[in-house]
């Protein structure tokens, strides 16, 4: 029995050498602002937009300062106005309701299933009740619902879907790249996501008008023709004087760091799958511990791991989390009374004025979560999972 795990749950891999070299090139020429270009130069931000368009198959891609900024720009570009209702799944991260609240819209939360995905019956009910025109669907922790069902429900009601793909970059559903079902998709390149530029975001869409609006919103001034994967200048003509500048551009330095990492992403997704499998193999048949089901069509990016202790009382889970922490295993608990670190639930977002969601509450009460950084090996995952198994058993025997 290993008593204690010594690894760090927050240690990322170093930035690859090719990315460091690309960053040094940008630093040496000094043209960090994306519109600061030498004659005939295509800057790194534009090249990243092209690369990501090729990677996802989206017609248009816009690079921005953060995933949260991309979500807010997407809402505005889809013409969400103050007071409008926007549907979103209640199991998500704070930047999602934050983006909705930031444009002055009303957050309408939808219940969560035990698979950590949106509840379809409740989605239909809330769509009817709220009259929302937009669903911001957050693929929280990489869990994606049956996307065909989501799109049927949305399209039948004229609802546009904006996908939050912060945790699904590199994943897919029935062979369709994550983010390609909805009208727009937002990705994050923040340090804890799948490619790392410290901060950063990408918005992908096939809709030329959404792309043009988002570009102007991102602070393109009248230099929008200098984008790598944007619509033609004619699309901007009608809206250029009516779209405010909310300055949220990505710079060439971050883009330079990201491009070599994008090429490495498929390999990273495979390594995450191996780490995730190593965890599941140890925890598969543990009494009173439930793994999270996933749709067979989902290629999930296993950058984090979740499980549920559905039969445990709150105080038992508190003790379980403390005992795991004592043995070096850092778990986050979605059932905690107060928001803590990165972990919060809809109950903690008082600005969103959510009614009680009893099904989500029940799922969150037993939900535990941990990061799986690529600095872990499969052996590390086995040690971590064994510690979890032992502590879960010692709470409930
Ligand atoms: C990180 C994250 C975001 C936003 O990304 P930032 O780049 O940090 O603004 C949005 N949704 C989810 C689910 C996230 O985890």
Short mmCIF file of C-alpha atoms and ligand atoms in Angstrom, two decimals:
data_model
loop_
_atom_site.label_atom_id
_atom_site.label_comp_id
_atom_site.label_asym_id
_atom_site.label_seq_id
_atom_site.Cartn_x
_atom_site.Cartn_y
_atom_site.Cartn_z
CA UNK A 1 0.00 0.00 0.00
CA UNK A 2 1.34 3.41 -0.99
CA UNK A 3 0.63 5.76 1.82
CA UNK A 4 0.96 9.06 0.04
CA UNK A 5 0.98 10.42 -3.50
CA UNK A 6 3.69 13.02 -3.97
CA UNK A 7 2.88 14.50 -7.41
CA UNK A 8 1.37 17.92 -8.14
CA UNK A 9 -2.17 18.19 -9.50
CA UNK A 10 -1.51 21.66 -10.90
CA UNK A 11 1.84 21.12 -12.63
CA UNK A 12 1.55 21.41 -16.40
CA UNK A 13 4.08 20.20 -18.90
CA UNK A 14 6.70 22.72 -20.02
CA UNK A 15 5.98 24.72 -23.15
CA UNK A 16 7.43 22.67 -26.04
CA UNK A 17 10.73 23.79 -27.49
CA UNK A 18 9.23 24.69 -30.89
CA UNK A 19 6.79 27.01 -29.11
CA UNK A 20 9.58 28.61 -27.08
CA UNK A 21 11.55 29.18 -30.31
CA UNK A 22 8.49 30.72 -32.00
CA UNK A 23 7.95 32.97 -28.98
CA UNK A 24 11.59 34.11 -29.03
CA UNK A 25 11.26 35.00 -32.71
CA UNK A 26 8.27 37.23 -31.92
CA UNK A 27 10.07 38.76 -28.95
CA UNK A 28 13.12 39.47 -31.09
CA UNK A 29 11.18 41.27 -33.82
CA UNK A 30 8.98 43.00 -31.27
CA UNK A 31 5.77 43.03 -33.30
CA UNK A 32 3.56 41.59 -30.56
CA UNK A 33 0.34 43.43 -31.40
CA UNK A 34 -1.54 41.42 -33.99
CA UNK A 35 -1.93 44.36 -36.37
CA UNK A 36 1.73 45.36 -36.11
CA UNK A 37 3.01 43.59 -39.22
CA UNK A 38 5.94 43.99 -41.55
CA UNK A 39 5.17 44.33 -45.23
CA UNK A 40 3.58 41.13 -46.56
CA UNK A 41 3.86 39.52 -43.13
CA UNK A 42 1.07 37.25 -41.90
CA UNK A 43 1.28 37.45 -38.12
CA UNK A 44 1.14 34.56 -35.67
CA UNK A 45 -2.40 35.48 -34.51
CA UNK A 46 -3.67 35.22 -38.09
CA UNK A 47 -1.78 31.99 -38.65
CA UNK A 48 -3.28 30.53 -35.47
CA UNK A 49 -6.76 31.42 -36.74
CA UNK A 50 -6.01 29.61 -39.99
CA UNK A 51 -4.54 26.60 -38.21
CA UNK A 52 -7.53 26.32 -35.89
CA UNK A 53 -9.98 26.69 -38.77
CA UNK A 54 -8.20 23.80 -40.49
CA UNK A 55 -8.15 21.77 -37.25
CA UNK A 56 -11.88 22.14 -36.57
CA UNK A 57 -13.23 22.58 -40.09
CA UNK A 58 -14.88 25.88 -39.08
CA UNK A 59 -15.07 28.54 -41.80
CA UNK A 60 -14.11 31.39 -39.48
CA UNK A 61 -11.95 31.57 -36.37
CA UNK A 62 -11.18 34.55 -34.17
CA UNK A 63 -8.39 34.58 -31.56
CA UNK A 64 -9.18 36.46 -28.36
CA UNK A 65 -7.82 37.22 -24.90
CA UNK A 66 -9.71 34.49 -23.02
CA UNK A 67 -12.34 31.81 -23.30
CA UNK A 68 -14.68 33.90 -21.18
CA UNK A 69 -14.24 36.88 -23.48
CA UNK A 70 -14.98 34.65 -26.47
CA UNK A 71 -18.22 33.47 -24.80
CA UNK A 72 -19.33 37.04 -24.15
CA UNK A 73 -18.43 38.10 -27.72
CA UNK A 74 -20.35 35.11 -29.11
CA UNK A 75 -23.47 36.12 -27.16
CA UNK A 76 -23.26 39.68 -28.45
CA UNK A 77 -22.47 38.54 -31.98
CA UNK A 78 -25.60 36.37 -31.83
CA UNK A 79 -27.47 39.53 -30.92
CA UNK A 80 -28.29 38.63 -27.32
CA UNK A 81 -29.58 41.81 -25.68
CA UNK A 82 -29.97 42.93 -22.07
CA UNK A 83 -32.93 41.15 -20.50
CA UNK A 84 -32.95 38.27 -23.00
CA UNK A 85 -33.13 34.75 -21.59
CA UNK A 86 -30.15 32.46 -22.28
CA UNK A 87 -30.36 28.75 -21.48
CA UNK A 88 -27.33 26.96 -20.07
CA UNK A 89 -26.68 23.70 -18.23
CA UNK A 90 -26.36 24.20 -14.47
CA UNK A 91 -23.18 22.09 -14.26
CA UNK A 92 -20.64 24.52 -15.68
CA UNK A 93 -17.86 26.87 -14.66
CA UNK A 94 -18.37 30.43 -13.41
CA UNK A 95 -17.25 32.15 -16.70
CA UNK A 96 -20.37 30.80 -18.46
CA UNK A 97 -23.07 32.41 -16.28
CA UNK A 98 -20.57 35.28 -15.96
CA UNK A 99 -20.57 35.87 -19.73
CA UNK A 100 -24.39 35.75 -19.83
CA UNK A 101 -24.73 38.12 -16.89
CA UNK A 102 -22.01 40.33 -18.43
CA UNK A 103 -24.17 41.14 -21.45
CA UNK A 104 -27.10 41.88 -19.14
CA UNK A 105 -28.98 38.75 -20.17
CA UNK A 106 -30.88 36.42 -17.86
CA UNK A 107 -29.33 33.04 -17.02
CA UNK A 108 -31.84 30.18 -17.28
CA UNK A 109 -30.26 27.05 -15.81
CA UNK A 110 -31.18 23.57 -16.99
CA UNK A 111 -30.93 20.47 -14.79
CA UNK A 112 -28.00 18.05 -14.90
CA UNK A 113 -28.18 14.27 -15.27
CA UNK A 114 -26.03 11.69 -13.48
CA UNK A 115 -23.92 11.60 -16.66
CA UNK A 116 -23.14 15.30 -15.95
CA UNK A 117 -24.90 16.41 -19.12
CA UNK A 118 -27.93 18.58 -19.79
CA UNK A 119 -31.34 17.05 -18.97
CA UNK A 120 -33.37 16.99 -22.19
CA UNK A 121 -36.84 17.01 -20.61
CA UNK A 122 -35.92 20.00 -18.47
CA UNK A 123 -34.28 21.71 -21.45
CA UNK A 124 -37.54 21.43 -23.39
CA UNK A 125 -39.50 22.71 -20.42
CA UNK A 126 -37.22 25.69 -19.79
CA UNK A 127 -36.98 26.53 -23.50
CA UNK A 128 -40.78 26.69 -23.58
CA UNK A 129 -41.05 28.65 -20.35
CA UNK A 130 -38.28 31.18 -21.01
CA UNK A 131 -38.70 31.79 -24.72
CA UNK A 132 -34.88 31.85 -24.98
CA UNK A 133 -33.36 32.17 -28.47
CA UNK A 134 -29.92 30.96 -27.40
CA UNK A 135 -28.62 27.90 -25.57
CA UNK A 136 -25.05 28.23 -24.30
CA UNK A 137 -24.21 24.56 -23.91
CA UNK A 138 -21.18 24.00 -21.70
CA UNK A 139 -19.33 20.72 -22.24
CA UNK A 140 -18.19 20.87 -18.65
CA UNK A 141 -15.29 18.54 -17.81
CA UNK A 142 -15.51 17.06 -21.30
CA UNK A 143 -18.94 15.48 -20.87
CA UNK A 144 -21.13 15.91 -23.93
CA UNK A 145 -24.77 14.92 -24.27
CA UNK A 146 -26.29 13.23 -27.32
CA UNK A 147 -25.63 16.15 -29.66
CA UNK A 148 -28.20 14.98 -32.21
CA UNK A 149 -30.89 15.28 -29.54
CA UNK A 150 -29.67 18.70 -28.45
CA UNK A 151 -29.74 19.98 -32.02
CA UNK A 152 -33.20 18.52 -32.67
CA UNK A 153 -34.59 20.23 -29.57
CA UNK A 154 -32.87 23.52 -30.43
CA UNK A 155 -33.63 23.59 -34.13
CA UNK A 156 -37.27 22.68 -33.56
CA UNK A 157 -37.63 25.85 -31.52
CA UNK A 158 -35.41 28.21 -33.48
CA UNK A 159 -32.81 28.23 -30.70
CA UNK A 160 -29.19 28.90 -31.65
CA UNK A 161 -26.58 26.85 -29.83
CA UNK A 162 -23.28 28.33 -28.68
CA UNK A 163 -20.97 25.57 -27.46
CA UNK A 164 -18.55 26.12 -24.60
CA UNK A 165 -15.68 23.82 -25.59
CA UNK A 166 -13.18 24.86 -22.93
CA UNK A 167 -12.91 21.20 -21.86
CA UNK A 168 -13.50 19.50 -25.21
CA UNK A 169 -10.87 21.00 -27.50
CA UNK A 170 -9.50 17.96 -29.32
CA UNK A 171 -12.56 15.82 -28.58
CA UNK A 172 -15.42 14.76 -30.83
CA UNK A 173 -18.94 13.34 -30.84
CA UNK A 174 -19.77 10.62 -33.41
CA UNK A 175 -16.79 11.77 -35.42
CA UNK A 176 -17.82 15.44 -35.42
CA UNK A 177 -15.20 17.72 -33.88
CA UNK A 178 -16.41 19.28 -30.64
CA UNK A 179 -17.88 22.69 -31.35
CA UNK A 180 -19.13 21.87 -34.85
CA UNK A 181 -22.76 21.11 -33.94
CA UNK A 182 -23.78 24.55 -32.74
CA UNK A 183 -23.79 27.86 -34.58
CA UNK A 184 -20.66 29.02 -32.73
CA UNK A 185 -18.13 27.48 -30.36
CA UNK A 186 -15.73 28.98 -27.85
CA UNK A 187 -12.46 27.44 -26.67
CA UNK A 188 -9.98 28.45 -24.00
CA UNK A 189 -6.18 28.31 -24.13
CA UNK A 190 -5.78 29.16 -20.48
CA UNK A 191 -3.06 27.23 -18.62
CA UNK A 192 -5.37 24.53 -17.25
CA UNK A 193 -6.98 23.69 -20.59
CA UNK A 194 -5.66 21.61 -23.50
CA UNK A 195 -3.18 24.00 -25.08
CA UNK A 196 -1.48 26.56 -22.89
CA UNK A 197 -0.80 30.24 -23.53
CA UNK A 198 -1.49 31.38 -19.98
CA UNK A 199 -4.66 33.11 -21.14
CA UNK A 200 -6.43 33.02 -24.47
CA UNK A 201 -9.61 32.08 -26.30
CA UNK A 202 -10.84 31.10 -29.76
CA UNK A 203 -14.25 31.58 -31.31
CA UNK A 204 -15.21 29.38 -34.27
CA UNK A 205 -18.27 29.74 -36.46
CA UNK A 206 -19.52 29.23 -40.02
CA UNK A 207 -21.70 32.33 -39.85
CA UNK A 208 -20.00 35.26 -41.62
CA UNK A 209 -22.01 37.90 -39.81
CA UNK A 210 -21.30 36.42 -36.38
CA UNK A 211 -17.61 36.24 -37.29
CA UNK A 212 -17.55 39.85 -38.49
CA UNK A 213 -19.38 41.17 -35.42
CA UNK A 214 -17.13 39.23 -33.07
CA UNK A 215 -14.05 40.54 -34.87
CA UNK A 216 -15.19 44.15 -34.49
CA UNK A 217 -16.14 43.47 -30.85
CA UNK A 218 -12.67 42.04 -30.24
CA UNK A 219 -11.18 45.44 -31.06
CA UNK A 220 -10.16 45.14 -34.69
CA UNK A 221 -10.56 48.88 -35.33
CA UNK A 222 -10.83 49.04 -39.11
CA UNK A 223 -8.01 46.53 -39.63
CA UNK A 224 -10.28 43.51 -39.84
CA UNK A 225 -8.94 42.51 -43.24
CA UNK A 226 -5.72 41.48 -41.50
CA UNK A 227 -7.30 38.35 -40.03
CA UNK A 228 -6.34 34.84 -40.97
CA UNK A 229 -9.73 33.14 -41.07
CA UNK A 230 -12.29 35.94 -41.15
CA UNK A 231 -15.07 36.76 -43.62
CA UNK A 232 -14.61 39.10 -46.60
CA UNK A 233 -14.54 42.85 -46.06
CA UNK A 234 -18.02 43.24 -47.63
CA UNK A 235 -19.56 41.48 -44.59
CA UNK A 236 -18.15 44.20 -42.35
CA UNK A 237 -19.53 47.15 -44.36
CA UNK A 238 -23.04 47.18 -42.93
CA UNK A 239 -22.02 46.65 -39.29
CA UNK A 240 -18.64 48.36 -38.91
CA UNK A 241 -20.05 51.60 -37.51
CA UNK A 242 -22.62 49.90 -35.30
CA UNK A 243 -20.46 47.43 -33.40
CA UNK A 244 -18.64 48.62 -30.26
CA UNK A 245 -14.96 47.89 -29.61
CA UNK A 246 -14.60 45.76 -26.47
CA UNK A 247 -10.84 45.17 -26.89
CA UNK A 248 -10.12 41.50 -26.39
CA UNK A 249 -7.56 40.66 -29.08
CA UNK A 250 -5.02 37.90 -28.85
CA UNK A 251 -1.42 38.98 -29.42
CA UNK A 252 1.23 37.38 -31.63
CA UNK A 253 3.25 36.12 -28.69
CA UNK A 254 0.53 33.88 -27.31
CA UNK A 255 -0.46 32.76 -30.78
CA UNK A 256 3.15 31.77 -31.45
CA UNK A 257 3.16 29.66 -28.29
CA UNK A 258 -0.10 27.96 -29.27
CA UNK A 259 0.52 26.95 -32.87
CA UNK A 260 3.09 24.20 -32.17
CA UNK A 261 0.89 22.94 -29.32
CA UNK A 262 -2.12 22.62 -31.60
CA UNK A 263 -0.12 20.19 -33.71
CA UNK A 264 0.56 18.14 -30.54
CA UNK A 265 -3.09 18.09 -29.41
CA UNK A 266 -4.17 14.73 -30.93
CA UNK A 267 -1.26 13.03 -29.16
CA UNK A 268 -2.17 14.74 -25.91
CA UNK A 269 -5.77 13.54 -26.23
CA UNK A 270 -4.50 9.95 -26.56
CA UNK A 271 -2.27 10.31 -23.50
CA UNK A 272 -5.18 11.75 -21.49
CA UNK A 273 -7.32 8.79 -22.52
CA UNK A 274 -4.66 6.41 -21.14
CA UNK A 275 -4.49 8.27 -17.83
CA UNK A 276 -8.27 8.32 -17.58
CA UNK A 277 -8.49 4.59 -18.35
CA UNK A 278 -5.88 3.87 -15.68
CA UNK A 279 -8.09 5.63 -13.11
CA UNK A 280 -11.24 3.85 -14.22
CA UNK A 281 -9.59 0.43 -14.22
CA UNK A 282 -8.88 0.69 -10.48
CA UNK A 283 -12.22 2.28 -9.56
CA UNK A 284 -14.59 0.29 -11.73
CA UNK A 285 -16.14 -2.05 -9.16
CA UNK A 286 -15.79 -0.11 -5.94
CA UNK A 287 -18.97 -0.32 -3.84
CA UNK A 288 -20.80 3.01 -3.31
CA UNK A 289 -18.62 4.68 -5.95
CA UNK A 290 -20.07 5.49 -9.38
CA UNK A 291 -18.06 6.27 -12.46
CA UNK A 292 -19.61 8.70 -14.94
CA UNK A 293 -21.32 7.12 -17.96
CA UNK A 294 -20.48 8.48 -21.32
CA UNK A 295 -22.18 8.31 -24.68
CA UNK A 296 -20.46 5.65 -26.83
CA UNK A 297 -20.04 8.23 -29.61
CA UNK A 298 -18.05 10.59 -27.42
CA UNK A 299 -14.28 10.95 -27.69
CA UNK A 300 -13.80 12.65 -24.37
CA UNK A 301 -10.64 14.52 -23.50
CA UNK A 302 -9.66 13.04 -20.15
CA UNK A 303 -7.93 16.12 -18.77
CA UNK A 304 -9.93 15.69 -15.58
CA UNK A 305 -11.59 12.82 -13.77
CA UNK A 306 -14.96 12.74 -12.00
CA UNK A 307 -16.77 10.18 -9.89
CA UNK A 308 -19.74 10.16 -7.55
CA UNK A 309 -20.29 8.90 -4.02
CA UNK A 310 -24.09 8.85 -4.26
CA UNK A 311 -24.77 7.11 -0.94
CA UNK A 312 -22.46 9.18 1.26
CA UNK A 313 -23.70 11.90 3.59
CA UNK A 314 -22.16 15.38 3.28
CA UNK A 315 -20.07 14.97 6.43
CA UNK A 316 -18.74 11.62 5.18
CA UNK A 317 -17.67 13.19 1.91
CA UNK A 318 -16.01 16.07 3.76
CA UNK A 319 -14.01 13.54 5.76
CA UNK A 320 -13.23 11.52 2.62
CA UNK A 321 -11.89 14.62 0.83
CA UNK A 322 -9.75 15.53 3.88
CA UNK A 323 -8.34 12.02 4.16
CA UNK A 324 -7.49 11.89 0.47
CA UNK A 325 -5.84 15.34 0.75
CA UNK A 326 -3.82 14.05 3.69
CA UNK A 327 -2.52 11.34 1.37
CA UNK A 328 -1.64 13.82 -1.37
CA UNK A 329 -4.76 13.36 -3.52
CA UNK A 330 -6.39 16.71 -4.26
CA UNK A 331 -10.11 16.29 -4.87
CA UNK A 332 -12.65 19.00 -5.48
CA UNK A 333 -16.16 18.55 -4.23
CA UNK A 334 -19.13 20.14 -5.96
CA UNK A 335 -21.34 19.57 -2.91
CA UNK A 336 -19.42 21.95 -0.63
CA UNK A 337 -21.43 24.71 1.01
CA UNK A 338 -19.13 27.49 -0.20
CA UNK A 339 -17.39 28.12 -3.51
CA UNK A 340 -13.74 27.15 -3.14
CA UNK A 341 -10.83 27.81 -5.52
CA UNK A 342 -12.01 27.09 -9.07
CA UNK A 343 -14.93 24.98 -7.82
CA UNK A 344 -18.39 26.48 -7.56
CA UNK A 345 -21.93 25.48 -8.54
CA UNK A 346 -25.02 27.33 -9.66
CA UNK A 347 -26.00 27.86 -6.01
CA UNK A 348 -22.95 30.08 -5.52
CA UNK A 349 -23.77 32.40 -8.44
CA UNK A 350 -26.30 34.52 -6.58
CA UNK A 351 -26.31 37.15 -9.36
CA UNK A 352 -28.02 34.60 -11.61
CA UNK A 353 -31.05 34.27 -9.27
CA UNK A 354 -31.47 30.56 -10.00
CA UNK A 355 -34.44 28.66 -8.61
CA UNK A 356 -33.65 25.37 -6.81
CA UNK A 357 -32.65 22.57 -9.15
CA UNK A 358 -33.22 19.47 -7.06
CA UNK A 359 -31.82 16.98 -9.55
CA UNK A 360 -28.62 19.00 -10.06
CA UNK A 361 -28.30 19.44 -6.29
CA UNK A 362 -28.51 15.71 -5.81
CA UNK A 363 -25.86 15.00 -8.44
CA UNK A 364 -23.53 17.76 -7.17
CA UNK A 365 -23.88 16.58 -3.54
CA UNK A 366 -21.89 13.44 -4.33
CA UNK A 367 -19.69 14.71 -7.16
CA UNK A 368 -15.91 14.69 -6.87
CA UNK A 369 -13.45 15.99 -9.39
CA UNK A 370 -9.72 16.05 -9.96
CA UNK A 371 -7.27 17.25 -12.57
CA UNK A 372 -5.24 14.82 -14.62
CA UNK A 373 -2.23 16.86 -15.76
CA UNK A 374 -0.05 15.26 -18.43
CA UNK A 375 2.84 15.37 -15.99
CA UNK A 376 1.18 12.30 -14.39
CA UNK A 377 2.08 8.80 -15.55
CA UNK A 378 -0.32 5.85 -15.70
CA UNK A 379 1.43 4.52 -12.58
CA UNK A 380 0.68 7.80 -10.81
CA UNK A 381 -2.98 7.39 -11.75
CA UNK A 382 -3.04 3.87 -10.36
CA UNK A 383 -1.62 5.09 -7.05
CA UNK A 384 -4.13 7.94 -6.87
CA UNK A 385 -7.03 5.66 -7.73
CA UNK A 386 -5.97 3.09 -5.11
CA UNK A 387 -5.87 5.82 -2.45
CA UNK A 388 -9.38 6.89 -3.47
CA UNK A 389 -10.58 3.29 -3.39
CA UNK A 390 -9.13 2.66 0.08
CA UNK A 391 -10.54 5.86 1.54
CA UNK A 392 -13.97 5.35 -0.05
CA UNK A 393 -14.10 1.85 1.44
CA UNK A 394 -12.99 3.02 4.88
CA UNK A 395 -15.91 5.50 4.93
CA UNK A 396 -18.54 2.92 4.03
CA UNK A 397 -17.90 -0.64 4.98
C1 LIG B 1 -11.95 27.79 -18.37
C2 LIG B 1 -13.35 27.72 -18.76
C3 LIG B 1 -13.98 28.73 -19.48
C4 LIG B 1 -13.38 30.07 -19.78
O1 LIG B 1 -12.08 30.13 -20.05
P1 LIG B 1 -11.08 31.31 -19.61
O2 LIG B 1 -10.13 31.28 -20.74
O3 LIG B 1 -10.52 30.97 -18.29
O4 LIG B 1 -11.89 32.60 -19.60
C5 LIG B 1 -15.28 28.53 -19.88
N1 LIG B 1 -15.93 27.39 -19.60
C6 LIG B 1 -15.38 26.41 -18.90
C7 LIG B 1 -16.19 25.18 -18.63
C8 LIG B 1 -14.08 26.53 -18.44
O5 LIG B 1 -13.55 25.56 -17.71
#
